Short mmCIF file of C-alpha atoms in Angstrom, two decimals:
data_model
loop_
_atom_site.label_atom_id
_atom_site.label_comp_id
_atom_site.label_asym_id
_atom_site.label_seq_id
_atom_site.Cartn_x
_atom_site.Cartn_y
_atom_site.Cartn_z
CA UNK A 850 14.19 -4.40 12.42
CA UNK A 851 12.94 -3.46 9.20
CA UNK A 852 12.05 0.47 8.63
CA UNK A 853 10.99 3.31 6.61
CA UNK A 854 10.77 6.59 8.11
CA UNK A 855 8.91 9.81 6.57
CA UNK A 856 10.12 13.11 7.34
CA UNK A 857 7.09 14.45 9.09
CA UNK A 858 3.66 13.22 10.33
CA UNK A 859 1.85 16.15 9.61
CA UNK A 860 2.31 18.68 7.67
CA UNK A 861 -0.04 21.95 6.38
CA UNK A 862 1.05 24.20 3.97
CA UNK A 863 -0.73 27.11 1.92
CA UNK A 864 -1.67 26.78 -1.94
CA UNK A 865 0.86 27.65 -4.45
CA UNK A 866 3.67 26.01 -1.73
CA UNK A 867 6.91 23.81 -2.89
CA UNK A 868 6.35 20.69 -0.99
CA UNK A 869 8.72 18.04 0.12
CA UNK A 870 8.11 14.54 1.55
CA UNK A 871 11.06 12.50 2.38
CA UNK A 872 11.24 8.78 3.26
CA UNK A 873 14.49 6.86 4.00
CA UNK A 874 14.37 3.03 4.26
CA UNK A 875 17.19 0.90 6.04
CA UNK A 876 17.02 -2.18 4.18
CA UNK A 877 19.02 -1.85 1.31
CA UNK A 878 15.84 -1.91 -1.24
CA UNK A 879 16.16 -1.47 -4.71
CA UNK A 880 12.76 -0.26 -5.11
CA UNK A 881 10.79 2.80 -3.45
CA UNK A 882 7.16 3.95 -4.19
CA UNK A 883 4.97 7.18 -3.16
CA UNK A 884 1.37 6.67 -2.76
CA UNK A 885 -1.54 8.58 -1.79
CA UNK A 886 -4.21 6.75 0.36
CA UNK A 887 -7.56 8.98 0.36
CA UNK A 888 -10.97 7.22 2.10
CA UNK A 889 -12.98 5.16 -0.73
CA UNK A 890 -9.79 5.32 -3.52
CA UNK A 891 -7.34 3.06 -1.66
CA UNK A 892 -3.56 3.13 -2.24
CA UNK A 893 -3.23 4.98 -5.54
CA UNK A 894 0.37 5.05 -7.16
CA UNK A 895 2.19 8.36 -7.34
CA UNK A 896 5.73 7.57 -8.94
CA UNK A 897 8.07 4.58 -7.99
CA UNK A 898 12.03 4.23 -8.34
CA UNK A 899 13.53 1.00 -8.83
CA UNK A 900 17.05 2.27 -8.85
CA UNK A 901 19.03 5.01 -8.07
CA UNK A 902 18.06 8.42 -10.23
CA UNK A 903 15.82 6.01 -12.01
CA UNK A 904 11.98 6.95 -11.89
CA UNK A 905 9.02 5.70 -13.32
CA UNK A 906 5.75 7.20 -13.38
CA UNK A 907 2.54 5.38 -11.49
CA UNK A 908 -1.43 6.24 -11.96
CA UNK A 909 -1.76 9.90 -10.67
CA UNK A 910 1.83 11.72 -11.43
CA UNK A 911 0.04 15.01 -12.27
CA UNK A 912 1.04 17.82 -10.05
CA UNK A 913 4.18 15.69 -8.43
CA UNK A 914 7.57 14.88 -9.07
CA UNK A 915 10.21 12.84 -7.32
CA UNK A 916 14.00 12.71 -6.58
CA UNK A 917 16.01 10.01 -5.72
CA UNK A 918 19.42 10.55 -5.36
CA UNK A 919 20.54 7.99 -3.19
CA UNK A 920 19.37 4.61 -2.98
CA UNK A 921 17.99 4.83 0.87
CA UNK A 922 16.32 7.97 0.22
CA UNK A 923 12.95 8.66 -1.94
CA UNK A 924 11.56 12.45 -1.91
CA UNK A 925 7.95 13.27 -3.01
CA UNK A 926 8.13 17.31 -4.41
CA UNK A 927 4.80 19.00 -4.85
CA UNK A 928 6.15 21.84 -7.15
CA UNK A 929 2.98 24.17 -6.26
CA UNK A 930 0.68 22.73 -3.67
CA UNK A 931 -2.96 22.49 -4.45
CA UNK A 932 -6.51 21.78 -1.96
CA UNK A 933 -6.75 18.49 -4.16
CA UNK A 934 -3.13 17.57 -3.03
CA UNK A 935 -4.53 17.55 0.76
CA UNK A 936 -4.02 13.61 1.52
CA UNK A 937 -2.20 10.87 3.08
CA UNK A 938 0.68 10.01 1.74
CA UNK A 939 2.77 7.13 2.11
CA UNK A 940 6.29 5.74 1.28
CA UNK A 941 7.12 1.92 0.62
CA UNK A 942 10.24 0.27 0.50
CA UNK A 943 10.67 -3.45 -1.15
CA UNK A 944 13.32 -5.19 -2.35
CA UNK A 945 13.71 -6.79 -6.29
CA UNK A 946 12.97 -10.14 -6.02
CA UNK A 947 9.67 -11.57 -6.48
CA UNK A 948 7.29 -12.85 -3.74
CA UNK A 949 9.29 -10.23 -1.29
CA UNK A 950 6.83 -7.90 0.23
CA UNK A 951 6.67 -4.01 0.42
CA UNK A 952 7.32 -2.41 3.86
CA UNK A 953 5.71 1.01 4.58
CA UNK A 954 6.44 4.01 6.83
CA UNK A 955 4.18 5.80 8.95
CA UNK A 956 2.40 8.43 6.57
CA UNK A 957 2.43 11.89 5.80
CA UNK A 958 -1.05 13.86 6.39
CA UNK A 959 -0.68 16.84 4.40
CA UNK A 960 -2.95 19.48 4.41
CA UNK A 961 -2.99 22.41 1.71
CA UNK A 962 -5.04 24.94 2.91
CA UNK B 560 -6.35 -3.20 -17.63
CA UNK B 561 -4.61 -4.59 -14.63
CA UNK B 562 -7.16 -3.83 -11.58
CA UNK B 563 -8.02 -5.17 -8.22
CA UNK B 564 -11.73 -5.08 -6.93
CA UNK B 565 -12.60 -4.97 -3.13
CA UNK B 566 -16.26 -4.63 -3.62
CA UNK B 567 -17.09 -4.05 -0.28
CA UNK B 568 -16.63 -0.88 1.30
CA UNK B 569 -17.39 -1.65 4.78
CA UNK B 570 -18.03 -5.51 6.33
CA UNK B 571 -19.55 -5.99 10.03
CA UNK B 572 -19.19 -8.95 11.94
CA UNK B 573 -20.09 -9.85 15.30
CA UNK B 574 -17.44 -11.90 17.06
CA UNK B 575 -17.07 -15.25 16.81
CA UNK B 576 -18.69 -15.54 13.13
CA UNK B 577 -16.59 -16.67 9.89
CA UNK B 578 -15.13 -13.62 8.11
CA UNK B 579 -14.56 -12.97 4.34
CA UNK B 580 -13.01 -10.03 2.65
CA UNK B 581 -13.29 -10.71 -1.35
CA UNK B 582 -10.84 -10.08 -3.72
CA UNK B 583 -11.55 -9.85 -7.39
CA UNK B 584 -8.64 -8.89 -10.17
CA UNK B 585 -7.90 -8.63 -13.67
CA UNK B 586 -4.41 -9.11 -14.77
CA UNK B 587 -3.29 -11.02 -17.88
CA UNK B 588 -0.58 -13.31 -16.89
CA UNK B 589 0.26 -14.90 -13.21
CA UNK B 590 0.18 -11.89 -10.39
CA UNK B 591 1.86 -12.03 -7.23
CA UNK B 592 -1.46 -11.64 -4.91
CA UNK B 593 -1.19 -10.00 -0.94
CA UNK B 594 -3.14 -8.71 1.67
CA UNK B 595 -2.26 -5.81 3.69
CA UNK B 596 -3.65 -4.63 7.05
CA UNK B 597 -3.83 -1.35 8.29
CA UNK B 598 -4.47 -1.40 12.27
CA UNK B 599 -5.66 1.90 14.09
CA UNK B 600 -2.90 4.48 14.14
CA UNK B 601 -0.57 1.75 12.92
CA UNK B 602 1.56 1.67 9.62
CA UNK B 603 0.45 -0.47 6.67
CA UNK B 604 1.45 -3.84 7.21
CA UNK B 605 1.68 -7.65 5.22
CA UNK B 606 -0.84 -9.68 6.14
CA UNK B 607 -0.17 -12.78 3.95
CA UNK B 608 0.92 -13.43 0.20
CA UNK B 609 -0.11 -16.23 -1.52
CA UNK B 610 2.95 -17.76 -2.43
CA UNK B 611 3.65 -18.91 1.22
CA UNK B 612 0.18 -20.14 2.01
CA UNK B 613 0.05 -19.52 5.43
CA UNK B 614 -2.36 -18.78 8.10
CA UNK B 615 -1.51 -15.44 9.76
CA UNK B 616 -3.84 -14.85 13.06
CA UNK B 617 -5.99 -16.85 11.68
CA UNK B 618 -6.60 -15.66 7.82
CA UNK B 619 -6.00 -17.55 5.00
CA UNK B 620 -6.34 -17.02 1.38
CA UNK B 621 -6.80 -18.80 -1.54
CA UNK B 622 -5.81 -18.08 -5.00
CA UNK B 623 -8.15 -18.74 -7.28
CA UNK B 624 -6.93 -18.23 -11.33
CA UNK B 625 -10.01 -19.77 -12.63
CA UNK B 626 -12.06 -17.08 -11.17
CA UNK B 627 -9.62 -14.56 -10.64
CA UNK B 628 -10.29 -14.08 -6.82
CA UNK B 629 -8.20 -13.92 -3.86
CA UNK B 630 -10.31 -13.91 -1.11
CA UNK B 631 -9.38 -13.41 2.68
CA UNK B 632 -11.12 -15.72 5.24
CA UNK B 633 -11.21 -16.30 8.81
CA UNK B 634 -13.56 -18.79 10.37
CA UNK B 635 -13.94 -16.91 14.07
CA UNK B 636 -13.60 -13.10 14.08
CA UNK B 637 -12.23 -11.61 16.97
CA UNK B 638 -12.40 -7.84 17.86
CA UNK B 639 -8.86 -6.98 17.22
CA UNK B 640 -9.39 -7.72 13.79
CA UNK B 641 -11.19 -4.52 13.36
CA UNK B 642 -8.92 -2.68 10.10
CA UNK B 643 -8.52 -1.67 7.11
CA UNK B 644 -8.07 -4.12 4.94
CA UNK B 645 -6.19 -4.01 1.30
CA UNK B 646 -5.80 -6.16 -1.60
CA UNK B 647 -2.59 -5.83 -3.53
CA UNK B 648 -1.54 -7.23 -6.91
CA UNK B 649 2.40 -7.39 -8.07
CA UNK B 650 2.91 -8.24 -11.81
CA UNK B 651 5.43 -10.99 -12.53
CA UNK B 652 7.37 -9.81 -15.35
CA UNK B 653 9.13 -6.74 -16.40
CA UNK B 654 7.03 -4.52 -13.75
CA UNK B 655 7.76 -3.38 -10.17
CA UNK B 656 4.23 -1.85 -9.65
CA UNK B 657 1.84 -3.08 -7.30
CA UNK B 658 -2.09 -2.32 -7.73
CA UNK B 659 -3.82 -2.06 -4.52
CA UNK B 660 -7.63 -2.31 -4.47
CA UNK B 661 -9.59 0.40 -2.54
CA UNK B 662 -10.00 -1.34 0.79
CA UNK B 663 -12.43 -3.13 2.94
CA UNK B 664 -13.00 -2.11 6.27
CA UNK B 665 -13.58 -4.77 8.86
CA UNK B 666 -15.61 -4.04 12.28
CA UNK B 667 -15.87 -7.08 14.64
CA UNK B 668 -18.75 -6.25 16.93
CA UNK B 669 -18.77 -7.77 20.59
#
């Protein structure tokens, strides 16, 4: 069975924290993504990898960064956590080829008090 | 700009009545066009994509290049198809991205 798993379901931290989300698919994907889902803006793009150590920035980057050192594992780094940065956050897995889906894990909900 | 529109924010039904979620988007050249579903408490999840053009529980959708739509339809609602609802958009060429619009959520009333 297909999966992606994210380090923690929730998660609060104080302002001016070093955050890190980690996801870790089982499906051999090329590709992994970070997104934020926040009521009213839908999925919004954070960065994406579509190799190993190979990154590419999405629509909000500001504030993050991202590691991925090995291809089944994808970590989200808030360098210094901000009250803006409180959110749900959520990791995707697909592979390469076209017409081949993404598959998501369960979500961070971080709060940055 | 490559965008996708879900112009409604929230859609009530009662049960039993014909369902549709619209789908607008802007992209210049052929998209790959999906539907996700997000279930209460569950992970995101594929719905359909249009390249299979299948009927999951019931949905279909249509791709429509001529007026840039993809819109999701049922003909009966039922009440577990209460969820959030996303349109997502997957360029073709030289991209990995996918654009996701900002949702529709569905309530099927009894």
């Amino acid at each position: 069975d297909v999966k992606v798993t994210q380090s923690s379901r929730y998660l609060v931290k104080r302002t001016g924290e070093k955050v890190f989300l980690e996801c870790v698919q089982d499906m051999d994907h090329e590709n992994m993504f970070w997104y934020r889902q926040d009521p009213g803006l839908g999925l919004r793009l954070i960065y994406f990898s579509y190799d190993v150590k190979m990154k590419e920035k999405g629509d909000i980057p500001e504030g993050y960064s991202v590691s991925r050192e090995k291809k089944e594992r994808f970590s989200l780094i808030l360098e210094s956590a901000s009250t803006n940065q409180t959110s749900m956050y959520l990791c995707a897995s697909s592979p390469r080829q076209l017409g081949d889906t993404q598959y998501f894990g369960p979500g961070t909900r971080l709060t940055v008090l | 700009a490559q965008r996708v529109t879900q112009p409604e924010k929230l859609l009530s039904v009662f049960k039993g009545a014909p369902v549709e979620l619209k789908c607008n988007y802007s992209y210049s050249g052929s998209p790959e066009l999906f539907w996700y579903v997000q279930y209460s408490r569950q992970r995101l999840q594929l719905l359909l994509r249009h390249i299979s053009r299948e009927s999951i529980k019931g949905f279909t959708a249509d791709l429509n290049k001529g007026e840039t739509s993809f819109h999701l339809k049922k003909p009966f609602a039922q009440e577990e198809d209460s969820a959030m609802y996303y349109c997502a958009l997957r360029g073709t060429s030289g991209t990995y991205k996918y654009i996701f619009g900002t949702g529709t959520r569905l309530k099927v009333l009894a």
